[in-house]
């Protein structure tokens, strides 16, 4: 059984007062959610404060990005060891916003993922096709290439540490969630690819779905056999909505 993982991706949102208001509301709402992993990827500026506020809970923190170098003259960048120093258990790499807005390649994502593992931080590696690629019938091929190349530096014995996030670009922030069937088809393809690359461990790697996940859609997505979690942007900024997503089992509508 793969343990469900629900990750908040706050992107470039929230300040310290908003963080405190969020955790004050969210922590009691998820106090009994002990069968899932709950992760919050805050901006770097809030990681220290977030760590203090979630201390003593099961919630874990994550970076939203990282630089693969150890240290040095890389103005404005954050090294894996710095995330470890902030207590991060996870870090997102290869989010489509970084791939499209900042030109990140699979090779660059692969370096980041490997560098994180060296610091015992679990990479959440994002993949997903654009609308044009889907309309051209290339979605599965694109995802497969991204998986193969973004994970090229992951040693087999550490494969279980990684988390994959499948986020179709056309579903991010658009209110247009992939249907559970479309998402499952992509997840199944990813699972096959992971098994080809990592053998039996491929079955134990968790694959999150991301793209306009809401409390109303999370149950049906999570009911699919290869969907093991959600990476949530917009809805994760609202403590009530994200808590309902964490309690996805109780969101069944019919
Ligand atoms: P969204 O973002 O839930 O706002 O679509 C998801 C993401 O980009 O991780």
Coordinates of N, CA and C and ligand atoms in Angstrom, one line a residue:
X1 N 0.8 -1.2 0.0 CA 0.0 0.0 0.0 C 0.9 1.3 0.0
X2 N 0.6 2.1 -0.9 CA 1.3 3.4 -0.9 C 0.6 4.4 0.0
X3 N 1.3 5.1 0.8 CA 0.7 6.0 1.8 C 0.3 7.3 1.0
X4 N -0.9 7.8 1.2 CA -1.3 9.0 0.4 C -0.5 10.2 0.9
X5 N -0.2 11.1 -0.1 CA 0.6 12.3 0.2 C -0.2 13.5 -0.4
X6 N -0.5 14.5 0.5 CA -1.2 15.7 0.0 C -0.2 16.8 0.2
X7 N 0.1 17.5 -0.8 CA 1.1 18.6 -0.8 C 0.5 19.9 -1.2
X8 N 0.7 20.9 -0.3 CA 0.3 22.3 -0.7 C 1.5 23.0 -1.4
X9 N 1.2 23.5 -2.5 CA 2.2 24.3 -3.2 C 1.7 25.8 -3.2
X10 N 2.3 26.5 -2.3 CA 1.8 27.9 -2.1 C 2.3 28.8 -3.2
X11 N 3.3 28.4 -4.0 CA 3.9 29.3 -5.0 C 4.3 30.6 -4.4
X12 N 4.2 31.7 -5.1 CA 4.7 33.0 -4.6 C 3.5 33.7 -3.8
X13 N 3.1 33.1 -2.8 CA 2.0 33.6 -2.0 C 2.3 33.4 -0.5
X14 N 1.6 34.2 0.3 CA 1.7 34.2 1.8 C 2.8 35.0 2.4
X15 N 2.5 35.7 3.5 CA 3.5 36.4 4.3 C 3.5 35.8 5.7
X16 N 4.3 36.3 6.6 CA 4.3 35.7 7.9 C 3.0 35.8 8.7
X17 N 2.3 36.9 8.6 CA 1.0 37.0 9.3 C 0.0 36.0 8.7
X18 N 0.0 35.8 7.4 CA -0.9 34.9 6.7 C -0.6 33.4 7.1
X19 N 0.7 33.2 7.2 CA 1.2 31.8 7.6 C 0.6 31.5 8.9
X20 N 0.8 32.4 9.9 CA 0.3 32.1 11.2 C -1.2 32.0 11.3
X21 N -1.9 32.8 10.5 CA -3.3 32.6 10.5 C -3.7 31.2 9.9
X22 N -3.0 30.8 8.8 CA -3.2 29.5 8.2 C -3.0 28.4 9.2
X23 N -1.8 28.3 9.8 CA -1.5 27.2 10.6 C -2.4 27.1 11.8
X24 N -2.7 28.3 12.4 CA -3.6 28.4 13.5 C -5.0 27.7 13.2
X25 N -5.4 27.8 12.0 CA -6.7 27.2 11.6 C -6.5 25.7 11.1
X26 N -5.4 25.5 10.3 CA -5.2 24.2 9.6 C -4.8 23.1 10.6
X27 N -3.9 23.4 11.5 CA -3.3 22.3 12.3 C -4.4 21.6 13.1
X28 N -5.3 22.3 13.8 CA -6.3 21.5 14.5 C -7.3 20.7 13.6
X29 N -7.5 21.2 12.4 CA -8.4 20.5 11.5 C -7.8 19.2 11.0
X30 N -6.5 19.1 11.0 CA -5.9 17.8 10.5 C -5.2 17.0 11.6
X31 N -5.5 17.4 12.8 CA -4.8 16.7 13.9 C -5.0 15.2 14.0
X32 N -6.1 14.7 13.4 CA -6.3 13.2 13.5 C -6.1 12.6 12.1
X33 N -5.5 13.3 11.2 CA -5.2 12.7 9.8 C -3.9 12.0 9.9
X34 N -3.9 10.8 10.5 CA -2.6 10.1 10.7 C -2.3 9.1 9.7
X35 N -3.2 8.9 8.7 CA -3.0 7.9 7.6 C -2.5 8.5 6.3
X36 N -2.2 9.8 6.4 CA -1.6 10.4 5.1 C -0.4 11.3 5.5
X37 N 0.4 11.5 4.5 CA 1.5 12.5 4.7 C 1.0 13.9 4.2
X38 N 1.2 14.9 5.0 CA 0.8 16.3 4.7 C 2.1 17.1 4.6
X39 N 2.2 17.8 3.4 CA 3.4 18.5 3.2 C 3.0 19.9 2.7
X40 N 3.7 20.9 3.3 CA 3.5 22.3 2.8 C 4.7 22.9 2.2
X41 N 4.6 23.3 0.9 CA 5.8 23.9 0.2 C 5.5 25.4 0.3
X42 N 6.2 26.1 1.2 CA 6.0 27.5 1.3 C 7.1 28.2 0.6
X43 N 7.0 29.5 0.4 CA 8.2 30.3 -0.1 C 9.4 30.1 0.8
X44 N 10.6 30.2 0.3 CA 11.8 30.1 1.2 C 11.7 30.9 2.4
X45 N 11.2 32.2 2.2 CA 11.2 33.1 3.3 C 10.4 32.7 4.5
X46 N 9.5 31.8 4.3 CA 8.7 31.3 5.5 C 9.0 30.0 6.1
X47 N 10.1 29.3 5.5 CA 10.4 28.0 5.9 C 10.7 27.9 7.3
X48 N 11.5 28.8 7.8 CA 12.0 28.8 9.2 C 10.8 28.9 10.2
X49 N 9.9 29.9 9.9 CA 8.7 30.1 10.7 C 7.8 28.9 10.6
X50 N 7.6 28.4 9.4 CA 6.7 27.3 9.2 C 7.2 26.1 10.0
X51 N 8.5 25.8 10.0 CA 9.1 24.7 10.8 C 8.8 24.9 12.3
X52 N 8.8 26.1 12.8 CA 8.5 26.3 14.2 C 7.0 26.0 14.5
X53 N 6.2 26.4 13.5 CA 4.7 26.3 13.8 C 4.2 24.9 13.6
X54 N 4.9 24.0 12.8 CA 4.5 22.7 12.6 C 5.2 21.7 13.5
X55 N 6.1 22.2 14.3 CA 6.9 21.3 15.2 C 5.9 20.6 16.1
X56 N 6.1 19.3 16.3 CA 5.2 18.5 17.2 C 4.0 18.0 16.4
X57 N 3.8 18.4 15.2 CA 2.7 17.8 14.4 C 3.3 16.8 13.3
X58 N 2.5 16.2 12.6 CA 3.0 15.3 11.5 C 3.2 16.0 10.2
X59 N 2.9 17.3 10.2 CA 3.0 18.0 8.9 C 4.5 18.2 8.6
X60 N 4.9 18.1 7.3 CA 6.3 18.3 6.9 C 6.4 19.5 5.9
X61 N 7.5 20.1 5.9 CA 7.7 21.3 5.0 C 8.5 20.9 3.8
X62 N 8.4 21.7 2.8 CA 9.1 21.5 1.5 C 9.5 22.8 0.9
X63 N 10.6 22.7 0.2 CA 11.0 23.9 -0.7 C 10.3 23.8 -2.0
X64 N 10.2 24.9 -2.7 CA 9.5 24.8 -4.0 C 10.5 24.7 -5.2
X65 N 11.8 24.8 -4.8 CA 12.8 24.7 -5.9 C 14.1 24.6 -5.1
X66 N 15.2 24.3 -5.8 CA 16.5 24.2 -5.2 C 17.5 24.3 -6.3
X67 N 18.7 24.7 -5.9 CA 19.9 24.7 -6.9 C 20.7 23.5 -6.6
X68 N 21.2 22.7 -7.6 CA 21.9 21.5 -7.3 C 23.3 21.7 -6.8
X69 N 23.8 22.9 -6.8 CA 25.2 23.1 -6.3 C 25.2 23.1 -4.8
X70 N 26.3 22.8 -4.2 CA 26.5 22.7 -2.7 C 26.5 24.1 -2.1
X71 N 27.2 25.0 -2.8 CA 27.4 26.4 -2.2 C 28.2 27.2 -3.3
X72 N 28.3 28.5 -3.1 CA 29.2 29.2 -4.0 C 28.5 30.5 -4.5
X73 N 29.1 30.9 -5.6 CA 28.7 32.2 -6.2 C 27.5 32.0 -7.2
X74 N 26.3 31.8 -6.6 CA 25.1 31.6 -7.3 C 24.0 32.6 -6.7
X75 N 24.2 33.8 -7.0 CA 23.4 34.9 -6.3 C 21.9 34.5 -6.5
X76 N 21.2 34.6 -5.3 CA 19.8 34.4 -5.3 C 19.3 33.0 -5.3
X77 N 20.2 32.0 -5.3 CA 19.9 30.6 -5.3 C 19.9 30.0 -3.9
X78 N 19.3 28.9 -3.7 CA 19.2 28.1 -2.4 C 19.7 26.7 -2.6
X79 N 20.7 26.3 -1.8 CA 21.3 25.0 -1.9 C 20.5 23.9 -1.2
X80 N 20.7 22.6 -1.5 CA 20.0 21.6 -0.8 C 20.2 21.6 0.7
X81 N 21.5 21.8 1.0 CA 21.9 21.8 2.5 C 21.1 22.9 3.2
X82 N 20.8 24.0 2.5 CA 20.1 25.1 3.2 C 18.6 24.7 3.5
X83 N 18.0 23.9 2.5 CA 16.7 23.4 2.8 C 16.7 22.4 3.9
X84 N 17.8 21.6 4.0 CA 17.9 20.6 5.1 C 18.0 21.3 6.4
X85 N 18.7 22.4 6.4 CA 18.9 23.2 7.6 C 17.6 23.8 8.1
X86 N 16.7 24.1 7.2 CA 15.3 24.6 7.5 C 14.4 23.5 7.9
X87 N 14.9 22.2 7.9 CA 14.0 21.1 8.3 C 13.2 20.6 7.2
X88 N 13.4 20.9 6.0 CA 12.6 20.4 4.9 C 12.7 18.9 4.7
X89 N 11.6 18.2 4.5 CA 11.7 16.8 4.2 C 11.5 16.6 2.7
X90 N 11.0 17.5 2.0 CA 10.7 17.4 0.6 C 11.1 18.7 -0.1
X91 N 11.3 18.6 -1.5 CA 11.4 19.8 -2.3 C 10.8 19.5 -3.7
X92 N 10.0 20.5 -4.2 CA 9.5 20.3 -5.5 C 10.5 20.7 -6.5
X93 N 10.7 19.9 -7.6 CA 11.6 20.2 -8.7 C 10.9 20.0 -10.0
X94 N 11.2 20.9 -10.9 CA 10.7 20.7 -12.3 C 9.2 21.1 -12.4
X95 N 8.7 21.9 -11.6 CA 7.3 22.4 -11.7 C 7.2 23.0 -13.1
X96 N 6.0 22.9 -13.7 CA 5.9 23.4 -15.1 C 6.1 24.9 -15.2
X97 N 5.8 25.6 -14.1 CA 6.0 27.1 -14.1 C 7.5 27.3 -14.2
X98 N 8.3 26.5 -13.6 CA 9.8 26.7 -13.7 C 10.3 26.2 -15.1
X99 N 9.7 25.2 -15.6 CA 10.1 24.7 -16.9 C 9.8 25.8 -17.9
X100 N 8.6 26.4 -17.9 CA 8.2 27.3 -19.0 C 8.7 28.7 -18.7
X101 N 8.6 29.2 -17.5 CA 9.0 30.6 -17.2 C 10.5 30.8 -17.1
X102 N 11.2 29.7 -16.6 CA 12.6 29.9 -16.3 C 13.5 28.9 -17.1
X103 N 12.9 28.3 -18.0 CA 13.7 27.4 -19.0 C 14.3 26.2 -18.4
X104 N 13.8 25.6 -17.3 CA 14.4 24.5 -16.7 C 14.2 23.2 -17.6
X105 N 15.3 22.5 -17.8 CA 15.3 21.3 -18.7 C 15.2 20.1 -17.8
X106 N 15.0 18.9 -18.5 CA 15.0 17.7 -17.7 C 16.3 17.4 -17.1
X107 N 17.4 17.8 -17.8 CA 18.8 17.5 -17.3 C 19.0 18.3 -16.0
X108 N 18.5 19.5 -16.0 CA 18.7 20.4 -14.8 C 17.8 19.8 -13.6
X109 N 16.6 19.4 -14.0 CA 15.7 18.8 -13.0 C 16.4 17.5 -12.4
X110 N 17.0 16.7 -13.3 CA 17.7 15.5 -12.8 C 18.8 15.8 -11.8
X111 N 19.5 16.9 -12.1 CA 20.6 17.2 -11.2 C 20.1 17.7 -9.8
X112 N 19.0 18.4 -9.9 CA 18.4 18.9 -8.6 C 17.9 17.7 -7.8
X113 N 17.2 16.8 -8.4 CA 16.6 15.6 -7.7 C 17.7 14.8 -7.0
X114 N 18.8 14.6 -7.8 CA 19.9 13.8 -7.2 C 20.6 14.6 -6.0
X115 N 20.7 15.9 -6.2 CA 21.4 16.7 -5.1 C 20.5 16.7 -3.8
X116 N 19.2 16.7 -4.0 CA 18.3 16.6 -2.8 C 18.5 15.3 -2.1
X117 N 18.5 14.2 -2.8 CA 18.7 12.9 -2.2 C 20.0 12.8 -1.4
X118 N 21.0 13.5 -1.9 CA 22.3 13.5 -1.2 C 22.1 14.1 0.2
X119 N 21.1 15.0 0.3 CA 20.8 15.7 1.6 C 19.6 15.1 2.3
X120 N 19.2 13.9 1.9 CA 18.1 13.2 2.5 C 16.8 14.0 2.4
X121 N 16.7 14.8 1.4 CA 15.4 15.5 1.1 C 14.7 14.7 -0.1
X122 N 13.5 14.5 0.1 CA 12.8 13.7 -1.0 C 12.3 14.7 -2.1
X123 N 12.8 14.4 -3.3 CA 12.3 15.3 -4.4 C 10.9 15.0 -4.9
X124 N 10.1 16.0 -5.1 CA 8.8 15.8 -5.7 C 9.0 16.3 -7.2
X125 N 9.1 15.3 -8.1 CA 9.5 15.6 -9.4 C 8.2 15.8 -10.3
X126 N 8.1 17.0 -10.9 CA 6.9 17.3 -11.6 C 7.0 17.1 -13.1
X127 N 6.0 16.5 -13.7 CA 6.0 16.3 -15.2 C 4.6 16.6 -15.7
X128 N 4.4 16.8 -17.0 CA 3.1 17.0 -17.5 C 3.2 17.7 -18.9
X129 N 2.2 17.4 -19.7 CA 2.2 17.9 -21.0 C 1.4 19.2 -21.2
X130 N 1.6 20.0 -22.2 CA 0.8 21.2 -22.5 C -0.4 20.8 -23.3
X131 N -1.3 21.7 -23.5 CA -2.5 21.5 -24.2 C -2.2 21.1 -25.7
X132 N -1.3 21.8 -26.3 CA -0.9 21.5 -27.7 C -0.4 20.1 -27.8
X133 N 0.5 19.7 -26.8 CA 1.0 18.4 -26.9 C -0.1 17.3 -26.8
X134 N -1.0 17.6 -25.9 CA -2.1 16.6 -25.7 C -3.0 16.6 -27.0
X135 N -3.3 17.8 -27.5 CA -4.1 17.8 -28.7 C -3.4 17.1 -29.9
X136 N -2.1 17.2 -29.9 CA -1.4 16.5 -31.0 C -1.2 15.0 -30.7
X137 N -1.8 14.5 -29.6 CA -1.7 13.1 -29.3 C -0.4 12.7 -28.7
X138 N 0.4 13.6 -28.2 CA 1.7 13.3 -27.8 C 1.9 13.3 -26.2
X139 N 0.8 13.4 -25.5 CA 0.8 13.5 -24.0 C 1.7 12.4 -23.4
X140 N 1.4 11.2 -23.7 CA 2.0 10.1 -23.0 C 3.5 10.0 -23.4
X141 N 3.8 10.3 -24.6 CA 5.2 10.3 -25.1 C 6.0 11.4 -24.3
X142 N 5.4 12.5 -24.2 CA 6.1 13.7 -23.5 C 6.4 13.3 -22.0
X143 N 5.3 12.8 -21.4 CA 5.5 12.4 -20.0 C 6.5 11.4 -19.8
X144 N 6.6 10.4 -20.7 CA 7.5 9.3 -20.6 C 9.0 9.9 -20.7
X145 N 9.2 10.8 -21.7 CA 10.5 11.3 -21.8 C 10.9 12.2 -20.6
X146 N 9.9 12.9 -20.1 CA 10.3 13.7 -18.9 C 10.6 12.8 -17.7
X147 N 9.9 11.8 -17.5 CA 10.2 10.8 -16.4 C 11.6 10.2 -16.6
X148 N 11.8 9.7 -17.8 CA 13.1 9.0 -18.0 C 14.3 10.0 -17.8
X149 N 14.1 11.2 -18.3 CA 15.3 12.1 -18.3 C 15.4 12.8 -16.9
X150 N 14.3 13.1 -16.3 CA 14.3 13.9 -15.0 C 14.8 12.9 -13.9
X151 N 14.6 11.6 -14.1 CA 15.0 10.7 -13.1 C 16.3 9.9 -13.4
X152 N 17.0 10.5 -14.4 CA 18.2 9.7 -15.0 C 19.3 9.6 -13.9
X153 N 19.3 10.4 -12.9 CA 20.4 10.3 -12.0 C 20.0 9.7 -10.6
X154 N 18.8 9.2 -10.6 CA 18.3 8.6 -9.3 C 18.8 7.2 -9.2
X155 N 19.6 6.8 -8.2 CA 20.1 5.5 -8.0 C 18.9 4.6 -7.6
X156 N 18.9 3.3 -8.1 CA 17.8 2.4 -7.9 C 17.5 2.2 -6.4
X157 N 18.5 2.2 -5.6 CA 18.3 1.9 -4.2 C 17.7 3.1 -3.5
X158 N 17.6 4.3 -4.2 CA 16.9 5.4 -3.5 C 15.6 5.8 -4.2
X159 N 15.2 5.0 -5.2 CA 14.1 5.3 -6.0 C 12.8 5.5 -5.2
X160 N 12.7 4.8 -4.1 CA 11.4 4.9 -3.3 C 11.3 6.2 -2.6
X161 N 12.4 6.9 -2.5 CA 12.3 8.2 -1.8 C 11.6 9.3 -2.6
X162 N 11.6 9.1 -3.9 CA 11.1 10.2 -4.7 C 9.5 10.1 -4.8
X163 N 9.0 11.3 -5.1 CA 7.5 11.4 -5.4 C 7.4 12.0 -6.8
X164 N 6.5 11.5 -7.6 CA 6.2 12.1 -8.9 C 5.0 12.9 -8.8
X165 N 4.9 14.1 -9.4 CA 3.7 14.8 -9.5 C 3.3 15.0 -11.0
X166 N 2.2 14.4 -11.4 CA 1.8 14.5 -12.8 C 0.8 15.7 -12.8
X167 N 1.2 16.8 -13.5 CA 0.4 18.0 -13.6 C 0.3 18.4 -15.0
X168 N -0.8 18.1 -15.6 CA -1.0 18.5 -17.0 C -1.1 20.1 -17.0
X169 N -0.3 20.7 -17.8 CA -0.1 22.1 -17.8 C -1.5 22.8 -18.0
X170 N -2.3 22.2 -18.8 CA -3.6 22.8 -19.2 C -4.6 22.8 -18.0
X171 N -4.2 22.1 -16.9 CA -5.1 22.0 -15.8 C -4.7 22.8 -14.6
X172 N -3.5 23.4 -14.7 CA -2.9 24.2 -13.6 C -3.5 25.6 -13.5
X173 N -4.1 25.9 -12.4 CA -4.7 27.2 -12.2 C -5.8 27.6 -13.1
X174 N -6.3 26.7 -13.9 CA -7.3 27.0 -14.9 C -8.7 26.6 -14.5
X175 N -8.8 25.9 -13.4 CA -10.1 25.4 -12.9 C -10.5 24.2 -13.7
X176 N -9.7 23.7 -14.6 CA -10.0 22.6 -15.5 C -9.2 21.4 -15.0
X177 N -9.8 20.6 -14.1 CA -9.1 19.4 -13.7 C -9.2 18.3 -14.7
X178 N -8.1 17.5 -14.9 CA -8.2 16.4 -15.7 C -9.3 15.4 -15.1
X179 N -10.0 14.8 -16.0 CA -11.0 13.8 -15.4 C -10.2 12.7 -14.7
X180 N -10.8 12.0 -13.7 CA -10.0 10.9 -13.1 C -9.5 9.9 -14.1
X181 N -10.3 9.7 -15.2 CA -9.8 8.7 -16.2 C -8.6 9.2 -16.9
X182 N -8.6 10.4 -17.3 CA -7.4 11.0 -18.1 C -6.2 10.9 -17.1
X183 N -6.4 11.4 -15.9 CA -5.3 11.4 -14.9 C -4.8 9.9 -14.7
X184 N -5.7 9.0 -14.5 CA -5.3 7.6 -14.3 C -4.5 7.1 -15.5
X185 N -4.9 7.4 -16.7 CA -4.2 6.9 -17.9 C -2.7 7.4 -17.8
X186 N -2.6 8.7 -17.5 CA -1.2 9.2 -17.4 C -0.4 8.5 -16.3
X187 N -1.1 8.4 -15.1 CA -0.4 7.8 -14.0 C 0.0 6.3 -14.2
X188 N -0.9 5.6 -15.0 CA -0.5 4.3 -15.3 C 0.7 4.2 -16.2
X189 N 0.8 5.1 -17.1 CA 1.9 5.2 -18.0 C 3.2 5.5 -17.2
X190 N 3.0 6.4 -16.3 CA 4.2 6.8 -15.5 C 4.6 5.6 -14.6
X191 N 3.6 4.9 -14.1 CA 4.0 3.7 -13.3 C 4.7 2.7 -14.1
X192 N 4.3 2.4 -15.3 CA 5.0 1.5 -16.2 C 6.5 1.9 -16.4
X193 N 6.6 3.2 -16.7 CA 7.9 3.7 -16.9 C 8.8 3.6 -15.7
X194 N 8.2 3.9 -14.5 CA 9.0 3.8 -13.2 C 9.4 2.3 -13.0
X195 N 8.5 1.4 -13.3 CA 8.9 0.0 -13.1 C 10.0 -0.4 -14.1
X196 N 9.9 0.1 -15.3 CA 10.9 -0.3 -16.3 C 12.3 0.3 -15.8
X197 N 12.3 1.4 -15.2 CA 13.5 2.1 -14.8 C 14.0 1.5 -13.4
X198 N 13.1 1.2 -12.5 CA 13.6 0.9 -11.1 C 13.1 -0.5 -10.7
X199 N 12.5 -1.2 -11.5 CA 12.1 -2.6 -11.1 C 11.0 -2.5 -10.1
X200 N 11.0 -3.4 -9.1 CA 9.9 -3.5 -8.1 C 9.7 -2.2 -7.4
X201 N 10.7 -1.4 -7.2 CA 10.6 -0.2 -6.4 C 9.6 0.8 -7.1
X202 N 9.5 0.6 -8.5 CA 8.6 1.5 -9.2 C 7.2 1.4 -8.7
X203 N 6.8 0.3 -8.2 CA 5.5 0.1 -7.6 C 5.2 0.8 -6.3
X204 N 6.3 1.2 -5.7 CA 6.2 1.8 -4.4 C 6.4 3.3 -4.4
X205 N 6.7 3.8 -5.6 CA 6.9 5.3 -5.7 C 5.5 5.9 -5.8
X206 N 5.3 7.0 -5.0 CA 4.0 7.6 -5.0 C 3.9 8.6 -6.2
X207 N 2.7 8.7 -6.8 CA 2.5 9.6 -7.9 C 1.3 10.5 -7.5
X208 N 1.6 11.8 -7.4 CA 0.5 12.7 -7.1 C -0.1 13.3 -8.4
X209 N -1.3 13.6 -8.3 CA -1.9 14.4 -9.4 C -2.0 15.9 -9.0
X210 N -1.8 16.8 -9.9 CA -1.9 18.2 -9.7 C -2.5 18.9 -10.8
X211 N -3.3 20.0 -10.5 CA -4.0 20.8 -11.5 C -5.4 21.0 -11.1
X212 N -5.6 22.2 -10.4 CA -7.0 22.6 -10.0 C -7.7 21.5 -9.1
X213 N -6.9 20.8 -8.3 CA -7.6 19.9 -7.3 C -8.3 20.7 -6.3
X214 N -9.6 20.3 -6.0 CA -10.4 21.0 -5.1 C -11.0 19.9 -4.2
X215 N -11.6 20.3 -3.0 CA -12.2 19.4 -2.1 C -13.3 18.5 -2.9
X216 N -13.9 19.2 -3.8 CA -15.0 18.5 -4.6 C -14.5 17.4 -5.6
X217 N -13.2 17.5 -6.0 CA -12.7 16.6 -7.0 C -11.8 15.6 -6.5
X218 N -11.3 15.8 -5.2 CA -10.2 15.0 -4.7 C -10.6 13.5 -4.5
X219 N -11.8 13.3 -4.1 CA -12.1 11.9 -3.8 C -12.1 11.0 -5.0
X220 N -12.7 11.5 -6.1 CA -12.7 10.7 -7.3 C -11.3 10.5 -7.9
X221 N -10.5 11.5 -7.8 CA -9.1 11.4 -8.3 C -8.4 10.3 -7.4
X222 N -8.5 10.4 -6.1 CA -7.8 9.5 -5.2 C -8.3 8.1 -5.3
X223 N -9.5 7.9 -5.9 CA -10.0 6.6 -6.0 C -9.4 5.8 -7.1
X224 N -8.6 6.5 -8.0 CA -8.0 5.8 -9.1 C -6.8 5.0 -8.6
X225 N -6.5 3.8 -9.2 CA -5.5 2.9 -8.6 C -4.1 3.5 -8.6
X226 N -3.7 4.3 -9.5 CA -2.4 4.8 -9.5 C -2.2 6.3 -9.1
X227 N -3.3 6.8 -8.5 CA -3.2 8.2 -8.0 C -3.0 8.1 -6.5
X228 N -1.9 8.5 -6.0 CA -1.5 8.3 -4.6 C -1.5 9.6 -3.8
X229 N -1.9 10.7 -4.4 CA -1.8 12.0 -3.7 C -2.2 13.1 -4.6
X230 N -2.1 14.3 -4.0 CA -2.4 15.5 -4.8 C -1.4 16.6 -4.5
X231 N -1.1 17.4 -5.5 CA -0.2 18.6 -5.4 C -1.2 19.7 -5.7
X232 N -1.4 20.5 -4.6 CA -2.5 21.5 -4.7 C -2.0 22.9 -4.6
X233 N -2.3 23.7 -5.6 CA -1.9 25.1 -5.6 C -3.0 26.0 -5.0
X234 N -3.9 26.6 -5.8 CA -4.9 27.5 -5.3 C -5.6 27.1 -4.1
X235 N -6.2 25.9 -4.1 CA -7.0 25.5 -3.0 C -6.2 25.3 -1.7
X236 N -4.9 25.2 -1.8 CA -4.1 25.0 -0.6 C -3.9 26.3 0.2
X237 N -4.3 27.4 -0.3 CA -4.1 28.7 0.4 C -5.2 28.9 1.4
X238 N -6.2 28.1 1.3 CA -7.4 28.2 2.2 C -7.3 27.0 3.2
X239 N -7.1 27.3 4.5 CA -6.9 26.2 5.4 C -8.1 25.2 5.4
X240 N -9.3 25.7 5.3 CA -10.5 24.8 5.3 C -10.4 23.9 4.1
X241 N -10.2 24.5 3.0 CA -10.2 23.7 1.7 C -9.1 22.7 1.7
X242 N -7.9 23.1 2.1 CA -6.8 22.1 2.1 C -7.1 21.0 3.2
X243 N -7.6 21.4 4.3 CA -8.0 20.3 5.3 C -9.0 19.3 4.7
X244 N -9.9 19.8 4.0 CA -10.9 18.9 3.3 C -10.2 18.0 2.3
X245 N -9.2 18.5 1.6 CA -8.5 17.7 0.7 C -7.7 16.7 1.4
X246 N -7.1 17.0 2.6 CA -6.4 16.1 3.4 C -7.3 14.9 3.8
X247 N -8.5 15.3 4.2 CA -9.5 14.3 4.6 C -10.3 13.9 3.3
X248 N -9.6 13.5 2.3 CA -10.3 13.2 1.0 C -11.3 12.0 1.1
X249 N -11.0 11.2 2.1 CA -11.9 10.0 2.2 C -13.3 10.4 2.6
X250 N -13.4 11.6 3.3 CA -14.8 12.0 3.7 C -15.4 13.0 2.6
X251 N -14.8 13.2 1.5 CA -15.3 14.1 0.5 C -16.2 13.4 -0.6
X252 N -16.4 12.1 -0.4 CA -17.2 11.4 -1.3 C -18.6 12.1 -1.5
X253 N -19.0 12.3 -2.7 CA -20.2 13.1 -2.9 C -21.4 12.2 -3.2
X254 N -21.2 11.0 -3.9 CA -22.3 10.2 -4.2 C -22.2 8.8 -3.5
Ligands
LIG1 P1 -3.5 24.6 -9.0 O1 -1.9 24.4 -8.9 O2 -4.0 23.6 -7.9 O3 -3.7 26.0 -8.6 O4 -3.9 24.3 -10.3 C1 -1.3 23.2 -8.9 C2 0.2 23.3 -9.1 O5 0.7 24.1 -10.0 O6 1.0 22.7 -8.3

